[in-house]
XYZ file of C-alpha atoms in Angstrom:
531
model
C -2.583 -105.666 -96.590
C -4.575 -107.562 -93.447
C -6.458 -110.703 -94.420
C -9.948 -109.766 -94.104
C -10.568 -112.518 -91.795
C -13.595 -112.805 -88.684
C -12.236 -114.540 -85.649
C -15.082 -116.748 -83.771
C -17.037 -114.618 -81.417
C -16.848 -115.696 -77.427
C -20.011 -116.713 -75.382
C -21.893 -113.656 -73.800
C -19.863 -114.677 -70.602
C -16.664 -116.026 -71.504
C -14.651 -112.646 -70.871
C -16.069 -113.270 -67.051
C -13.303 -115.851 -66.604
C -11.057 -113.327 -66.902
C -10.099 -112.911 -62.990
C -9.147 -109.482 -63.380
C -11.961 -108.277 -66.144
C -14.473 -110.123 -63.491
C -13.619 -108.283 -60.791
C -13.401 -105.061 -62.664
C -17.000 -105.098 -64.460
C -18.303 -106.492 -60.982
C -17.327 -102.666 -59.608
C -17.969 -100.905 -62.473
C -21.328 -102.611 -62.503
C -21.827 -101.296 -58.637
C -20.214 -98.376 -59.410
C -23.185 -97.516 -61.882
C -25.739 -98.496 -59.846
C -24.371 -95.777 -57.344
C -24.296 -93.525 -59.605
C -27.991 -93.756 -60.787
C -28.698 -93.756 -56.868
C -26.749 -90.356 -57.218
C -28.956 -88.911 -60.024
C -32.377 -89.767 -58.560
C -31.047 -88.469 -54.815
C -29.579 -85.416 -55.906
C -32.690 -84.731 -58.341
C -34.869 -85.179 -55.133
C -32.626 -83.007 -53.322
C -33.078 -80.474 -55.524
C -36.288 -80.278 -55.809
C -36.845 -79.951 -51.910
C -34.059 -77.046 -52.176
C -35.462 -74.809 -55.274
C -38.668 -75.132 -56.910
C -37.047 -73.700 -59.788
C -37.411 -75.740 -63.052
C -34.255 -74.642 -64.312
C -31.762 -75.612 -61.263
C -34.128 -79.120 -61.100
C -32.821 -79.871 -64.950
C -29.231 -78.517 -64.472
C -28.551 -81.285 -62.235
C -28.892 -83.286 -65.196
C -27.174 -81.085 -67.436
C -23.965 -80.945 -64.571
C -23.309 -84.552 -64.861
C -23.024 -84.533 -69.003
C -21.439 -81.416 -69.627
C -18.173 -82.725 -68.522
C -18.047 -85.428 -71.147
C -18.280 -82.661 -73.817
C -16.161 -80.594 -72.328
C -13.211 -82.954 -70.898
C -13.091 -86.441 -72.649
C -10.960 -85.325 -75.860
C -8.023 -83.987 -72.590
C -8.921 -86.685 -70.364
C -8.061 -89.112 -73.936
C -4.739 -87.784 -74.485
C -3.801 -88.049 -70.715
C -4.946 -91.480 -70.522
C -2.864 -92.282 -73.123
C 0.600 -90.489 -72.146
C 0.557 -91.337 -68.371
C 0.189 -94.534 -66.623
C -3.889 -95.769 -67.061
C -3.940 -97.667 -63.441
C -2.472 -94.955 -61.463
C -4.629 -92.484 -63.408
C -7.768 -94.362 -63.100
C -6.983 -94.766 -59.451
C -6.620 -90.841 -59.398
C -9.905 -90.056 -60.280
C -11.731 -92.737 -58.064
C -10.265 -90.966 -55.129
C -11.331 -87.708 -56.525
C -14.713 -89.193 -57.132
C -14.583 -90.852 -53.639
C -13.562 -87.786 -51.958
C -16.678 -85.665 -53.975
C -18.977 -88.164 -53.067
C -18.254 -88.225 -49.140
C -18.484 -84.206 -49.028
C -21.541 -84.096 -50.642
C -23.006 -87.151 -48.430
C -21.758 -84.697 -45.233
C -22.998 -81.478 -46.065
C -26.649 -83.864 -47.015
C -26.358 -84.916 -43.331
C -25.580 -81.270 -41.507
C -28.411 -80.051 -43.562
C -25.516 -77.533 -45.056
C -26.198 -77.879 -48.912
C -27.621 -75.433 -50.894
C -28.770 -75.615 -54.437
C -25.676 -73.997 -55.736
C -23.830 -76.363 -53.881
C -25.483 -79.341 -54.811
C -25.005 -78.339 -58.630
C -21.384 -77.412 -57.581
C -20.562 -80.957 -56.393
C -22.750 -82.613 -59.187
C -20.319 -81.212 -61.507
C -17.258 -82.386 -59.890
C -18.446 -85.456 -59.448
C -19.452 -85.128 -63.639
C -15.497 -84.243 -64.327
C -14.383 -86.971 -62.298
C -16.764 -89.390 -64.377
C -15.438 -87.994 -67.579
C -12.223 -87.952 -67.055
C -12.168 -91.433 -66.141
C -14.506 -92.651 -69.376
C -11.759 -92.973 -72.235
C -9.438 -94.350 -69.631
C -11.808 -96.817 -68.755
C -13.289 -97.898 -71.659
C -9.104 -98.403 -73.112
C -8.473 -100.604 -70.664
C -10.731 -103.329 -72.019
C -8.415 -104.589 -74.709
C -6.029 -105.245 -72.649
C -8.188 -107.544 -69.855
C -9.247 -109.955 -72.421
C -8.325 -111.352 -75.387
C -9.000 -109.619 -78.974
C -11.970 -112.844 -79.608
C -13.285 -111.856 -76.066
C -13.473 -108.288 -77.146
C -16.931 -108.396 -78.676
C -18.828 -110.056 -75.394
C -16.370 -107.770 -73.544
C -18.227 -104.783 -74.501
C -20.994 -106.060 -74.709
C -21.179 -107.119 -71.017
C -19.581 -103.428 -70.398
C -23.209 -102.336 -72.061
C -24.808 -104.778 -69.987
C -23.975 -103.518 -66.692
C -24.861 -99.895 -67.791
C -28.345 -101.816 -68.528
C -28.900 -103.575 -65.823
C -27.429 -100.615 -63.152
C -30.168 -98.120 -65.393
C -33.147 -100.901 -64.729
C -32.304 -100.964 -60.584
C -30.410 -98.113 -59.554
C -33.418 -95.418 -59.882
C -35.812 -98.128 -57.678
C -33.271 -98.297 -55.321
C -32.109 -94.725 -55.002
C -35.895 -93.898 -54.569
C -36.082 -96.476 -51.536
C -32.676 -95.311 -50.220
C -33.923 -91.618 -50.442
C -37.162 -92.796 -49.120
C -36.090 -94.598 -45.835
C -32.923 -92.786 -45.323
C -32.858 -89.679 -46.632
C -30.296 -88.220 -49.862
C -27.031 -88.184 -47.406
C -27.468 -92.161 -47.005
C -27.879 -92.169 -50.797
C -24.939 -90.338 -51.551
C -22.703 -92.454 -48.983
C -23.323 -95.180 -50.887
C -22.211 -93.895 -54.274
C -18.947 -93.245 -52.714
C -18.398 -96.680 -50.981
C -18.905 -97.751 -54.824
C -15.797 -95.691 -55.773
C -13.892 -97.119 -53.050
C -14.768 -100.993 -54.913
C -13.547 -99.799 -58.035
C -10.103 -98.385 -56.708
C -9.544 -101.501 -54.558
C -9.682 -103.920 -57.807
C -7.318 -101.292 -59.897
C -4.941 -100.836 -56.814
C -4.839 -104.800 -57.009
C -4.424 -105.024 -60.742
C -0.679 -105.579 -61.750
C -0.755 -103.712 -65.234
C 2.625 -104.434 -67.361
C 2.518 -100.785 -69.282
C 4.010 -100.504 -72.547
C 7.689 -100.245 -72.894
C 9.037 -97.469 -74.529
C 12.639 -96.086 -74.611
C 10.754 -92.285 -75.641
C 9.662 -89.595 -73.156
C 5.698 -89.242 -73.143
C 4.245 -87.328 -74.998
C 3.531 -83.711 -73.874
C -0.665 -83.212 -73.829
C -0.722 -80.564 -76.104
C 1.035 -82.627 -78.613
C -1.092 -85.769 -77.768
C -4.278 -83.751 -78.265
C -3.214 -82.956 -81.735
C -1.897 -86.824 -82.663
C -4.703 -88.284 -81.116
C -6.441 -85.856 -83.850
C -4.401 -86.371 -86.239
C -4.924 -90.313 -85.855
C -9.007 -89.996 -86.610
C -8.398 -87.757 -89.459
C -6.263 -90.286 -91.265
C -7.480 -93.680 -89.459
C -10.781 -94.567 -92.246
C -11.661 -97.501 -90.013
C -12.235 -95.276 -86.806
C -14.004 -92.319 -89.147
C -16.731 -94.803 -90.089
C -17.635 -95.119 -86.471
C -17.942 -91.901 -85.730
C -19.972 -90.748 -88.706
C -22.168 -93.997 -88.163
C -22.394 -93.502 -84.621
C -23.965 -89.490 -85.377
C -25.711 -90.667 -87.737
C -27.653 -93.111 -85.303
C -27.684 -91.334 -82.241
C -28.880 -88.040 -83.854
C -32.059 -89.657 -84.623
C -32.344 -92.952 -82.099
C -32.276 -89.901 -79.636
C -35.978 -89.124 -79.850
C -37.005 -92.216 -78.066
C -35.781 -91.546 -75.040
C -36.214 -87.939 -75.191
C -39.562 -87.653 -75.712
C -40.967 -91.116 -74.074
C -42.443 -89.216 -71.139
C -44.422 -87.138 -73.386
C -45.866 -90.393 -74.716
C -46.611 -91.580 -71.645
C -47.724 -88.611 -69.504
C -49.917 -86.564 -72.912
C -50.691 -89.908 -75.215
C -51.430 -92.556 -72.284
C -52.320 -89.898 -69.686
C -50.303 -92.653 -67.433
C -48.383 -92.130 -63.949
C -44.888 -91.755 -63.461
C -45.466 -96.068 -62.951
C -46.052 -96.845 -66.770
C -42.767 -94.952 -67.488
C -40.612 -96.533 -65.167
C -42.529 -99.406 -66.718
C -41.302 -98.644 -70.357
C -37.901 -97.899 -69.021
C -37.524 -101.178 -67.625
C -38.744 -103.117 -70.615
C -36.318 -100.883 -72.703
C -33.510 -102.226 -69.869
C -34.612 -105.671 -70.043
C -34.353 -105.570 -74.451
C -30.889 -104.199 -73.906
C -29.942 -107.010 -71.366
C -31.346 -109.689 -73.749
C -29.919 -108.079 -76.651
C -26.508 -108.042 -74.561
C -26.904 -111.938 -74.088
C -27.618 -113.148 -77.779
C -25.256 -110.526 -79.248
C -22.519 -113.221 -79.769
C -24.758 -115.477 -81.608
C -25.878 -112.552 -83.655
C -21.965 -111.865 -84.981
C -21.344 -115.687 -85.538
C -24.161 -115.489 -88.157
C -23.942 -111.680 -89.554
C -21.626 -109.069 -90.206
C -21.405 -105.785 -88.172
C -22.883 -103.909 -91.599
C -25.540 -106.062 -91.426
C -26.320 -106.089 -87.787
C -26.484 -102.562 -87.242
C -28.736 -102.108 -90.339
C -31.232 -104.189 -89.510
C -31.274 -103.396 -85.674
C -31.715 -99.517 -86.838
C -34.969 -100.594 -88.915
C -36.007 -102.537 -85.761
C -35.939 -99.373 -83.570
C -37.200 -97.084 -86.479
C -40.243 -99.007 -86.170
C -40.420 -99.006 -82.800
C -40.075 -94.918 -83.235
C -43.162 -95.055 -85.378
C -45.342 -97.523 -83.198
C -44.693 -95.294 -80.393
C -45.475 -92.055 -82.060
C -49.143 -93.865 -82.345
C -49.086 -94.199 -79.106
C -51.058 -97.658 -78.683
C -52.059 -99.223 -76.117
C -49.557 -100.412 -73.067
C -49.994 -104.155 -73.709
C -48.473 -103.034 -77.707
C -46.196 -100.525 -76.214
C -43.779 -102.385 -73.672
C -43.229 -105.222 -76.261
C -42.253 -102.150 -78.408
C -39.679 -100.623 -75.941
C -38.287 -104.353 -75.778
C -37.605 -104.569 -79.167
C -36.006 -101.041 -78.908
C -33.557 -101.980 -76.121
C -32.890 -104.766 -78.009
C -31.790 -102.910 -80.961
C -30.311 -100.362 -79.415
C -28.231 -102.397 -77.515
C -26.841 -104.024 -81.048
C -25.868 -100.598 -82.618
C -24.268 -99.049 -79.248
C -22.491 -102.285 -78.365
C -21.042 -103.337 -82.581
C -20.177 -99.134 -82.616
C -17.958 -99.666 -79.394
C -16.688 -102.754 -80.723
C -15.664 -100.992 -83.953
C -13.935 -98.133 -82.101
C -12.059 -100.317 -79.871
C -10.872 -102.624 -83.174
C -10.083 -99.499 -85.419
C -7.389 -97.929 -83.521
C -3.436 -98.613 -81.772
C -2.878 -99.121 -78.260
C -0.838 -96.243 -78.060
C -3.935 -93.951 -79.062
C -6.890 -96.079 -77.697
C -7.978 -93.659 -74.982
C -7.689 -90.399 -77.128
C -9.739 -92.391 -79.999
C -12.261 -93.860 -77.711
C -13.098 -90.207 -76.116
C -13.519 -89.025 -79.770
C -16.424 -91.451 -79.626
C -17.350 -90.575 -76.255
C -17.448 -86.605 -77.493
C -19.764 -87.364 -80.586
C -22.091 -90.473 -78.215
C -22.710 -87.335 -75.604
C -23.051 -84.156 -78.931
C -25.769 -87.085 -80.776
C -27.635 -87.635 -77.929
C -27.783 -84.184 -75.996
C -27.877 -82.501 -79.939
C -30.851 -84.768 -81.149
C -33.103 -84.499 -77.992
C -32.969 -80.763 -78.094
C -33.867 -81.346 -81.853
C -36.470 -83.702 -81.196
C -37.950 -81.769 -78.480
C -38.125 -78.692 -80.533
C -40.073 -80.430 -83.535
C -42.307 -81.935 -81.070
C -43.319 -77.929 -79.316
C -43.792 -77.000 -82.251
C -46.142 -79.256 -84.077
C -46.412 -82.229 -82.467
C -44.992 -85.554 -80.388
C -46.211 -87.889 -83.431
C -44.442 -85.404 -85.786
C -40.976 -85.795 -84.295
C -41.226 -89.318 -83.361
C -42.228 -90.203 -87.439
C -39.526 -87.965 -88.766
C -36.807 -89.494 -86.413
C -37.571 -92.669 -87.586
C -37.916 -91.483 -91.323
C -34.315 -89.955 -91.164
C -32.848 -92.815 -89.247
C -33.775 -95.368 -92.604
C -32.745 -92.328 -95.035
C -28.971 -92.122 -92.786
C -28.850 -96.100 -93.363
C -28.425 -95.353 -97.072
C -26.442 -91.910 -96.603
C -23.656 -93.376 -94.724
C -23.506 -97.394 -96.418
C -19.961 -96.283 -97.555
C -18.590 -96.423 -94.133
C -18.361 -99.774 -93.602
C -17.855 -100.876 -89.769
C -16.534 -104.064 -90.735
C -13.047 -102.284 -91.813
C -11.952 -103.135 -88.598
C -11.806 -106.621 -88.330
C -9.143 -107.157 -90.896
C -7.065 -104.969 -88.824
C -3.519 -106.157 -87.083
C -2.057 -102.770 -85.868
C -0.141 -104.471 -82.923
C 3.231 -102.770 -83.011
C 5.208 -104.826 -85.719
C 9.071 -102.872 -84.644
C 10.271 -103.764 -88.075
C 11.704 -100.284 -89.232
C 15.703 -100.165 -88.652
C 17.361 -97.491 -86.152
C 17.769 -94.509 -88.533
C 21.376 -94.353 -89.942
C 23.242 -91.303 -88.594
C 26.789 -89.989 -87.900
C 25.509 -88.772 -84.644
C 22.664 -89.061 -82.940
C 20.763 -85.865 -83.184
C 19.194 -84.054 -79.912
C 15.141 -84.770 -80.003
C 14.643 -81.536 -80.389
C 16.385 -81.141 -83.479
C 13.460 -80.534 -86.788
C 11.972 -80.299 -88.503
C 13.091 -83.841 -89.814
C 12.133 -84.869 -93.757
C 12.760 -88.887 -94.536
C 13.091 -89.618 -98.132
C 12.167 -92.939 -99.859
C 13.670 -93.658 -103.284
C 11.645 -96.270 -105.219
C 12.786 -97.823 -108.631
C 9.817 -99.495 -110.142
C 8.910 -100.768 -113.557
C 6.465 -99.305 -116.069
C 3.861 -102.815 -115.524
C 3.727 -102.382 -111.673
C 2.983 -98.686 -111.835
C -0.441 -98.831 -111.156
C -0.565 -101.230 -107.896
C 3.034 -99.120 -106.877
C 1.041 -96.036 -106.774
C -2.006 -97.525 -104.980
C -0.102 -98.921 -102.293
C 1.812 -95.909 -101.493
C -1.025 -94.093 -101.212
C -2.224 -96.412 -98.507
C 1.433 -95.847 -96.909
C 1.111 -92.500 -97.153
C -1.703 -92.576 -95.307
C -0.342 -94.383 -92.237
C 2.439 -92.125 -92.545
C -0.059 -89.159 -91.453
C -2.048 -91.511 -88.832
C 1.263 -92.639 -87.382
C 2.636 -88.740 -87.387
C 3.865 -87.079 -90.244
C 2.756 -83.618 -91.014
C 3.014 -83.666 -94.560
C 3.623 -86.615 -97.105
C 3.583 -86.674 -101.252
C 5.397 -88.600 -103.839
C 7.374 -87.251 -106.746
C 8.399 -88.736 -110.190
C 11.833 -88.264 -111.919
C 11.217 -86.107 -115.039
C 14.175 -87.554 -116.990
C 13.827 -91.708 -115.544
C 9.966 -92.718 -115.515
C 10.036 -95.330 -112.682
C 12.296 -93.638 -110.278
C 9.816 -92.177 -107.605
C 10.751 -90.632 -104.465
C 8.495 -90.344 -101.103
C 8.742 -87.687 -98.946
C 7.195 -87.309 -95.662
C 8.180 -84.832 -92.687
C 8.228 -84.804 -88.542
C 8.403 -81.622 -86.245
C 10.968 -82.840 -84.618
C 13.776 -85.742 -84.230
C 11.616 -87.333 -81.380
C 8.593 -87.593 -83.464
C 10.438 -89.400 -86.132
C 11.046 -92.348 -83.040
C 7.858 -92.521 -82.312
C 6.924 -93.235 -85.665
C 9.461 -95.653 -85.315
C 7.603 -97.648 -82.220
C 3.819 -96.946 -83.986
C 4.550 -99.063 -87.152
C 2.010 -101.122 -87.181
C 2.224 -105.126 -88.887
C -0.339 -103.756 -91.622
C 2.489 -101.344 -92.353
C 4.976 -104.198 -92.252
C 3.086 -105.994 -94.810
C 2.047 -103.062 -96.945
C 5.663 -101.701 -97.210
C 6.819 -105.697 -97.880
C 4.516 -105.917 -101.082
C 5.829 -102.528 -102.260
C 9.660 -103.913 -101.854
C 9.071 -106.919 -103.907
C 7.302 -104.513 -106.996
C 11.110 -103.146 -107.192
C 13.100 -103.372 -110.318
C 16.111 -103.098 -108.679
C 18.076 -104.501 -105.546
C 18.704 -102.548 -103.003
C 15.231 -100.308 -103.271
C 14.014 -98.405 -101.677
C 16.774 -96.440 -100.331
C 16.137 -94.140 -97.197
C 17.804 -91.004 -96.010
C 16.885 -88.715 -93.344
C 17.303 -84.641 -93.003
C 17.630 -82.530 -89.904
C 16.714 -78.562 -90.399
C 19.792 -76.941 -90.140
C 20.387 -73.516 -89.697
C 23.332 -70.617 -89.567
């Protein structure tokens, strides 16, 4: 079992010493900013091609539908290829998207279905880099750096949402939208110039990659088994189902409660920028003093109240110190979730976790706005505003059990400790299904802690790839126990071999010293075999 044990937090800027994390956020940070000069152009655009409501919104709608509907593949194939040359893959796509749209801008040749068209490549391109992106993290900085690491990572989405709209508008402005997109795709050429530069060292692995169909279902597999990484993403619904109305129905606030200009919004949006860049800043201070429980509860009452100030709608001089306080809090949940999620799981299934949170982030927010929204048509802005922040308290208590502070105990750094399986020959990968037997000898006292721990084996046995595990007793010698747990195939049982984690180590060493007998437990394996 891992020693539940906090290791110091780094300063808010410590993983910037990091040459290569440096240079990486420093183009991912321009890399955002292009892409919010994207948005606003191609929302401009669009509303000088069509004065249809519908095709003005769906350029919103084409840049998130791709997370939804690609970030669970684009997980898997992060995970079974190699990340650099992937990431570098989809910059040039991105790159190459980019340019064609900023061409057709300048011949005057797009239409609106075009414009949509190219919005949504340039959305697939976004989220199939995402879980690719986000995995590589862990493996710029050290595991104390991670916290600031993501944190910063939250910052520069901040800080790229507080400037990138002004300066898309001005580009747009003085330019015109082909400018504007131009410049979103010189930012894609920054990011693949610090990846092409970046010598990765890939993990070593004597195994063929994984095939993406069976990657999809590990990676699957992993979350349904992995407690640690299920907390996040039931906290992380939880949240975002009902921090959603904020954001969703701010402009109502502003344009119906303060009959205000488009000015006071970009107003409110920059105060809620500036919380999250403060909140960004202090956030290592913050876990030095309190645990990640702790943090996120109290940061979710913060912005529950700001909910219910807002739904008041008071006056702007109450309101902006309001949307600080929400960016601040918001900033603490979103940035101790990622945390979590990047804590919680292997390396060798970071990317296919991290889109599962990715998948429910994008379903929360696009899920609770439409909710929000409704409740708001139909009786009123106030209504849905108090009712958000009502169900955000009452989801503090549903979901307490799911502690996101699981994860810090965790070591599941490859530990290699499991012997090469003893055979007369070695059997073809394909060969399965395979079943591995454990036979246990344990005395009547230790029963009780035997059977507890093996049902915390058993349950990295699943995570780690078995399709089906149990434990039997012998009917005629109480104490003799035997495990079972089966693989589809020969191969699969390797892998298991290579995803052993040191929490398994240590697990599986306090269950050998609970045996009566030397010698125990003794392990055999079983091939399929057929006439």
């Amino acid at each position: 079992m891992a020693t539940q044990t906090r290791e110091p937090a780094a300063g808010a800027w410590a993983p910037l010493r990091v040459p290569t994390f440096r240079a990486l956020w420093l183009a991912i940070l321009a890399g955002n900013v292009g892409t919010w000069v994207h948005d606003t152009a191609a929302a401009w655009l669009m509303a000088d091609l069509s004065d249809a409501p519908l095709m003005i919104a769906a350029v919103q709608s084409a840049t998130t539908v791709p997370v939804v509907l690609l970030a669970l593949f684009a997980g898997a194939l992060a995970d079974i290829v190699d990340r650099r040359r992937y990431l570098m893959l989809a910059q040039a796509w991105m790159f190459a998207v980019a340019s064609l749209l900023a061409l057709l801008a300048h011949r005057g040749q797009l239409t609106p279905e075009l414009l949509l068209m190219l919005t949504f490549a340039l959305g697939c391109g976004a989220a199939m880099s995402m879980p690719a992106q986000n995995a590589t993290t862990p493996e710029l900085v050290p595991r104390a750096m991670l916290g600031s690491a993501v944190a910063l990572g939250s910052l520069s989405m901040n800080i790229a949402r507080s400037i990138g709209p002004a300066l898309g508008g001005l580009v747009v402005a003085q330019f015109g939208a082909a400018w504007a997109f131009a410049l979103n795709a010189l930012t894609f050429l920054g990011v693949l110039l610090v990846l092409w530069r970046w010598r990765r060292d890939p993990a070593a692995s004597a195994l063929p990659p994984e095939r993406l169909g069976g990657a999809l279902r590990s990676g699957l597999r992993y979350a349904a088994h992995a407690p640690a990484l299920r907390a996040v993403l039931v906290r992380s619904a939880a949240f975002l189902l009902f921090g959603s109305a904020l954001a969703a129905l701010l402009p109502v606030v502003v344009r119906s409660g303060l009959q205000a200009s488009a000015n006071v919004y970009g107003l409110l949006l920059g105060g809620i920028g500036a919380g999250a860049v403060a909140g960004a800043l202090m956030l290592p201070r913050l876990r030095r003093r309190w645990s990640r429980d702790r943090l996120v509860t109290w940061a979710t009452l913060g912005y529950a109240g700001c909910m219910l100030l807002a739904s008041q709608v008071p006056p702007i001089h109450w309101l902006l110190p309001a949307m600080l306080l929400a960016g601040f809090c918001w900033i603490c949940v979103l940035s101790s979730l990622q945390v979590a999620s990047q804590m919680a799981v292997a390396g060798w299934v970071r990317a296919r976790a991290l889109s599962l949170y990715i998948v429910v982030f994008s379903l929360g927010i696009a899920s609770g706005s439409l909710l929000w929204g409704t409740i708001a048509q139909l009786g009123s802005t106030a209504l849905a505003l108090q009712l958000a922040a009502v169900g955000a308290c009452a989801a503090l208590v549903l979901v307490r059990s799911w502690s996101l502070d699981g994860s810090d105990g965790l070591d599941l750094a490859p530990s290699a400790h499991w012997p090469q399986p003893l055979v007369s020959q070695e059997p073809e990968h394909d060969h399965g299904p395979v079943l591995i037997t454990l036979e246990y000898s344990v005395a009547d006292e230790n029963r009780g802690r035997f059977l507890r721990l093996l049902a915390q084996l058993g349950q990295g046995r699943r995570r780690d790839g078995a399709l089906d595990w149990d434990v039997f007793e012998d009917s005629a010698e109480p104490g003799r126990y035997l495990e079972s747990f089966g693989t589809a195939s020969w191969l699969e049982h390797l892998r298991q071999h290579e995803r052993v984690s040191q929490d398994d180590r240590r697990l599986q060493e306090a269950i050998r010293e609970l045996q009566r007998e030397p010698g125990y437990p003794r392990i055999r394996h079983f091939i399929a075999s057929r006439p």
